[in-house]
GROMACS .gro file of C-alpha atoms in nm:
model
  250
    1MET     CA    1   1.387  -0.166   5.408
    2GLU     CA    2   1.474   0.200   5.466
    3GLU     CA    3   1.775   0.168   5.237
    4LEU     CA    4   1.556   0.019   4.963
    5LYS     CA    5   1.308   0.307   5.001
    6GLU     CA    6   1.591   0.558   4.972
    7MET     CA    7   1.720   0.383   4.660
    8LYS     CA    8   1.371   0.389   4.509
    9GLU     CA    9   1.336   0.760   4.582
   10MET     CA   10   1.671   0.828   4.420
   11LYS     CA   11   1.559   0.633   4.117
   12ASP     CA   12   1.226   0.821   4.093
   13ASN     CA   13   1.405   1.155   4.119
   14LYS     CA   14   1.625   1.083   3.815
   15PRO     CA   15   1.549   1.307   3.516
   16LYS     CA   16   1.295   1.164   3.272
   17GLU     CA   17   1.543   1.200   2.990
   18ALA     CA   18   1.783   0.964   3.163
   19ALA     CA   19   1.507   0.718   3.238
   20MET     CA   20   1.396   0.710   2.875
   21GLU     CA   21   1.744   0.682   2.730
   22ILE     CA   22   1.804   0.349   2.558
   23ASP     CA   23   2.141   0.205   2.483
   24LEU     CA   24   2.166   0.080   2.125
   25ARG     CA   25   2.332  -0.238   2.240
   26ALA     CA   26   2.060  -0.292   2.498
   27LEU     CA   27   1.797  -0.239   2.227
   28LEU     CA   28   1.963  -0.498   2.006
   29MET     CA   29   1.967  -0.741   2.297
   30VAL     CA   30   1.596  -0.681   2.353
   31LEU     CA   31   1.522  -0.748   1.986
   32ARG     CA   32   1.735  -1.060   2.002
   33ARG     CA   33   1.537  -1.189   2.300
   34HIS     CA   34   1.210  -1.129   2.118
   35LEU     CA   35   1.330  -1.238   1.773
   36PHE     CA   36   1.104  -1.542   1.766
   37SER     CA   37   0.796  -1.332   1.846
   38LEU     CA   38   0.889  -1.076   1.580
   39VAL     CA   39   0.931  -1.342   1.311
   40LEU     CA   40   0.620  -1.533   1.416
   41VAL     CA   41   0.388  -1.231   1.422
   42THR     CA   42   0.531  -1.105   1.092
   43LEU     CA   43   0.463  -1.437   0.919
   44VAL     CA   44   0.116  -1.468   1.072
   45CYS     CA   45   0.015  -1.117   0.962
   46ALA     CA   46   0.154  -1.175   0.612
   47SER     CA   47  -0.045  -1.500   0.586
   48ILE     CA   48  -0.366  -1.334   0.709
   49PHE     CA   49  -0.336  -1.046   0.461
   50TYR     CA   50  -0.257  -1.285   0.174
   51PHE     CA   51  -0.547  -1.516   0.259
   52PHE     CA   52  -0.791  -1.225   0.294
   53SER     CA   53  -0.669  -1.065  -0.030
   54ARG     CA   54  -0.697  -1.386  -0.229
   55PHE     CA   55  -1.031  -1.515  -0.108
   56PHE     CA   56  -1.230  -1.216   0.018
   57ILE     CA   57  -1.139  -0.917  -0.202
   58THR     CA   58  -1.329  -0.904  -0.530
   59LYS     CA   59  -1.105  -0.947  -0.834
   60GLN     CA   60  -1.094  -0.661  -1.083
   61TYR     CA   61  -1.013  -0.698  -1.454
   62GLU     CA   62  -0.906  -0.435  -1.702
   63ALA     CA   63  -0.976  -0.390  -2.073
   64SER     CA   64  -0.817  -0.124  -2.289
   65ALA     CA   65  -0.780   0.015  -2.640
   66THR     CA   66  -0.562   0.286  -2.792
   67LEU     CA   67  -0.637   0.549  -3.056
   68ILE     CA   68  -0.414   0.793  -3.242
   69VAL     CA   69  -0.512   1.147  -3.327
   70ASN     CA   70  -0.404   1.327  -3.646
   71ASN     CA   71  -0.484   1.675  -3.763
   72LEU     CA   72  -0.611   1.747  -4.115
   73SER     CA   73  -0.277   1.860  -4.258
   74SER     CA   74  -0.092   1.551  -4.133
   75ASP     CA   75  -0.343   1.326  -4.308
   76LYS     CA   76  -0.259   1.487  -4.642
   77SER     CA   77   0.119   1.491  -4.615
   78THR     CA   78   0.389   1.234  -4.557
   79SER     CA   79   0.593   1.465  -4.331
   80PHE     CA   80   0.510   1.539  -3.969
   81ASN     CA   81   0.660   1.857  -3.826
   82SER     CA   82   0.658   1.986  -3.469
   83SER     CA   83   0.363   2.221  -3.516
   84GLU     CA   84   0.149   1.938  -3.651
   85LEU     CA   85   0.255   1.721  -3.358
   86MET     CA   86   0.154   1.988  -3.106
   87ALA     CA   87  -0.178   2.037  -3.284
   88ALA     CA   88  -0.245   1.661  -3.267
   89GLN     CA   89  -0.158   1.657  -2.897
   90ASP     CA   90  -0.403   1.939  -2.830
   91LEU     CA   91  -0.670   1.754  -3.023
   92ALA     CA   92  -0.598   1.440  -2.819
   93ASP     CA   93  -0.679   1.629  -2.499
   94VAL     CA   94  -1.005   1.753  -2.650
   95TYR     CA   95  -1.096   1.408  -2.782
   96SER     CA   96  -1.031   1.254  -2.439
   97ILE     CA   97  -1.294   1.482  -2.288
   98ILE     CA   98  -1.547   1.404  -2.560
   99ILE     CA   99  -1.496   1.027  -2.524
  100LYS     CA  100  -1.616   1.047  -2.161
  101SER     CA  101  -1.901   1.282  -2.245
  102ASP     CA  102  -2.267   1.189  -2.208
  103SER     CA  103  -2.301   1.177  -2.587
  104VAL     CA  104  -2.064   0.881  -2.611
  105MET     CA  105  -2.165   0.714  -2.285
  106LYS     CA  106  -2.538   0.723  -2.357
  107THR     CA  107  -2.481   0.586  -2.708
  108VAL     CA  108  -2.278   0.296  -2.564
  109ILE     CA  109  -2.547   0.225  -2.303
  110LYS     CA  110  -2.822   0.230  -2.565
  111GLU     CA  111  -2.647   0.005  -2.818
  112LEU     CA  112  -2.532  -0.248  -2.555
  113ASN     CA  113  -2.864  -0.225  -2.369
  114LEU     CA  114  -2.687  -0.168  -2.038
  115ASN     CA  115  -2.879  -0.115  -1.717
  116VAL     CA  116  -2.654   0.166  -1.589
  117THR     CA  117  -2.645   0.543  -1.600
  118SER     CA  118  -2.383   0.738  -1.790
  119ASP     CA  119  -2.237   0.865  -1.461
  120ASP     CA  120  -2.199   0.510  -1.330
  121LEU     CA  121  -2.031   0.402  -1.653
  122LYS     CA  122  -1.787   0.693  -1.639
  123LYS     CA  123  -1.664   0.586  -1.295
  124ASP     CA  124  -1.516   0.265  -1.436
  125ILE     CA  125  -1.366   0.424  -1.747
  126SER     CA  126  -1.041   0.615  -1.773
  127VAL     CA  127  -0.936   0.814  -2.081
  128SER     CA  128  -0.592   0.970  -2.100
  129THR     CA  129  -0.315   1.060  -2.339
  130VAL     CA  130  -0.005   0.840  -2.331
  131ASN     CA  131   0.299   1.037  -2.214
  132SER     CA  132   0.148   1.363  -2.341
  133THR     CA  133   0.144   1.236  -2.701
  134GLN     CA  134  -0.137   1.223  -2.957
  135ILE     CA  135  -0.212   0.864  -2.853
  136ILE     CA  136  -0.525   0.813  -2.642
  137GLU     CA  137  -0.566   0.513  -2.414
  138ILE     CA  138  -0.913   0.408  -2.300
  139THR     CA  139  -0.933   0.163  -2.009
  140MET     CA  140  -1.213   0.013  -1.805
  141THR     CA  141  -1.189  -0.177  -1.477
  142ASN     CA  142  -1.467  -0.415  -1.381
  143VAL     CA  143  -1.532  -0.745  -1.204
  144ASP     CA  144  -1.633  -0.895  -1.543
  145ALA     CA  145  -1.351  -0.904  -1.798
  146THR     CA  146  -1.584  -0.982  -2.091
  147TYR     CA  147  -1.814  -0.695  -2.000
  148ALA     CA  148  -1.522  -0.451  -1.977
  149ARG     CA  149  -1.385  -0.555  -2.317
  150LYS     CA  150  -1.730  -0.526  -2.474
  151VAL     CA  151  -1.781  -0.173  -2.341
  152ILE     CA  152  -1.436  -0.056  -2.457
  153ALA     CA  153  -1.495  -0.207  -2.802
  154LYS     CA  154  -1.824  -0.020  -2.831
  155ILE     CA  155  -1.664   0.308  -2.718
  156VAL     CA  156  -1.395   0.272  -2.985
  157GLU     CA  157  -1.670   0.207  -3.239
  158VAL     CA  158  -1.908   0.494  -3.159
  159ALA     CA  159  -1.666   0.763  -3.039
  160PRO     CA  160  -1.495   0.859  -3.371
  161PRO     CA  161  -1.818   0.956  -3.555
  162ILE     CA  162  -1.938   1.158  -3.254
  163ILE     CA  163  -1.598   1.330  -3.229
  164GLN     CA  164  -1.613   1.424  -3.597
  165THR     CA  165  -1.952   1.589  -3.547
  166LYS     CA  166  -1.833   1.779  -3.240
  167VAL     CA  167  -1.488   1.888  -3.363
  168ALA     CA  168  -1.442   2.002  -3.722
  169ALA     CA  169  -1.072   1.920  -3.725
  170GLY     CA  170  -0.845   1.618  -3.712
  171SER     CA  171  -0.915   1.249  -3.726
  172VAL     CA  172  -0.881   0.951  -3.497
  173LYS     CA  173  -0.778   0.596  -3.585
  174ILE     CA  174  -0.753   0.273  -3.388
  175ILE     CA  175  -0.405   0.153  -3.295
  176SER     CA  176  -0.506  -0.147  -3.085
  177ALA     CA  177  -0.857  -0.288  -3.056
  178ALA     CA  178  -1.026  -0.359  -2.725
  179ARG     CA  179  -0.862  -0.640  -2.530
  180VAL     CA  180  -0.833  -0.764  -2.174
  181THR     CA  181  -0.498  -0.652  -2.037
  182ASN     CA  182  -0.254  -0.833  -1.808
  183GLY     CA  183  -0.297  -1.153  -2.006
  184GLY     CA  184  -0.653  -1.192  -1.881
  185ALA     CA  185  -0.539  -1.204  -1.518
  186PRO     CA  186  -0.698  -0.971  -1.263
  187VAL     CA  187  -0.522  -0.637  -1.211
  188SER     CA  188  -0.629  -0.626  -0.848
  189PRO     CA  189  -0.595  -0.721  -0.573
  190ASN     CA  190  -0.220  -0.769  -0.569
  191ASN     CA  191  -0.190  -1.060  -0.327
  192PHE     CA  192   0.188  -1.042  -0.295
  193ARG     CA  193   0.185  -0.668  -0.225
  194ASN     CA  194  -0.091  -0.709   0.035
  195ALA     CA  195   0.108  -0.987   0.203
  196LEU     CA  196   0.410  -0.755   0.223
  197ILE     CA  197   0.192  -0.484   0.375
  198GLY     CA  198   0.067  -0.732   0.634
  199ALA     CA  199   0.420  -0.845   0.714
  200ALA     CA  200   0.538  -0.485   0.756
  201LEU     CA  201   0.245  -0.397   0.982
  202GLY     CA  202   0.296  -0.708   1.194
  203PHE     CA  203   0.667  -0.641   1.234
  204VAL     CA  204   0.623  -0.271   1.318
  205LEU     CA  205   0.342  -0.334   1.568
  206THR     CA  206   0.533  -0.612   1.741
  207LEU     CA  207   0.848  -0.401   1.751
  208ALA     CA  208   0.653  -0.111   1.901
  209VAL     CA  209   0.501  -0.334   2.170
  210VAL     CA  210   0.842  -0.478   2.259
  211ILE     CA  211   1.005  -0.134   2.285
  212VAL     CA  212   0.717   0.016   2.486
  213ARG     CA  213   0.718  -0.275   2.729
  214GLU     CA  214   1.094  -0.239   2.767
  215LEU     CA  215   1.063   0.134   2.834
  216MET     CA  216   0.793   0.081   3.094
  217ASN     CA  217   0.983  -0.198   3.267
  218ASN     CA  218   1.174  -0.008   3.540
  219THR     CA  219   1.293  -0.313   3.732
  220PHE     CA  220   1.659  -0.399   3.784
  221LYS     CA  221   1.765  -0.691   3.565
  222THR     CA  222   2.144  -0.691   3.616
  223GLU     CA  223   2.400  -0.547   3.855
  224ASP     CA  224   2.495  -0.290   3.591
  225ASP     CA  225   2.137  -0.162   3.586
  226ILE     CA  226   2.165  -0.063   3.952
  227SER     CA  227   2.480   0.138   3.893
  228LYS     CA  228   2.348   0.303   3.578
  229MET     CA  229   1.999   0.386   3.703
  230LEU     CA  230   2.095   0.500   4.054
  231ASP     CA  231   2.442   0.634   3.970
  232ILE     CA  232   2.594   0.477   4.282
  233PRO     CA  233   2.866   0.217   4.317
  234LEU     CA  234   2.765  -0.146   4.374
  235LEU     CA  235   2.915  -0.272   4.701
  236GLY     CA  236   2.807  -0.633   4.681
  237VAL     CA  237   2.556  -0.889   4.562
  238ILE     CA  238   2.359  -1.129   4.780
  239PRO     CA  239   2.347  -1.463   4.595
  240ALA     CA  240   2.020  -1.649   4.558
  241VAL     CA  241   2.002  -1.949   4.790
  242ASP     CA  242   1.786  -2.254   4.744
  243THR     CA  243   1.611  -2.278   5.081
  244ARG     CA  244   1.547  -2.649   5.038
  245LEU     CA  245   1.918  -2.722   5.015
  246PHE     CA  246   1.982  -2.491   5.310
  247ASN     CA  247   1.728  -2.672   5.527
  248LYS     CA  248   1.876  -3.012   5.439
  249SER     CA  249   2.225  -2.901   5.537
  250VAL     CA  250   2.091  -2.784   5.877
   0.00000   0.00000   0.00000
């Protein structure tokens, strides 16, 4: 008993850095022993995230339309030089702001008889230039695909006249009319991506638990552990004896 106490004291007095040091091979062996748990928890988490994403997250649909902006000089000529292109791009930025203005939003609400405020409508609508060109893309995301397409169609209808009254330069024309994007399928949630997120979280959490438990387990598992942890030579090993067999032989 005294020898065991001395060995325990020697072990406790080892530097913390040595106690926390993990052999890469030992870590791989630990992962191998817990491979089934890692795979099982990963699959379970992926299934839970996929199921929740598919049946409990509200589906969102997207409708969009595109417009092209021209300045006055480009409308009258067949050529299109760099200065005219830059002028059209600048106008596109201005037009994008006007499209989301209260003037356009309130007109859309009035003509469609919507029971929303202009601020609420703006939250679902995105207006931006495509790759810094003179092309403007208007998109709306909503739980109702038909409603989103209807609103975008009305914006494309009422915005050009309002723009002309606000800006005495340039013109805007429709490239593509309002339509539901992604082939009519919801743009969110992405069930496959959510399943991958669940799988990654499950794997990482299980791996962390396995490693932490291994770090906190300071018991001797093999003869080599005694030599490594206590830094003393191993003189001998007492074999385990089945006491029932020993009693029979006596």
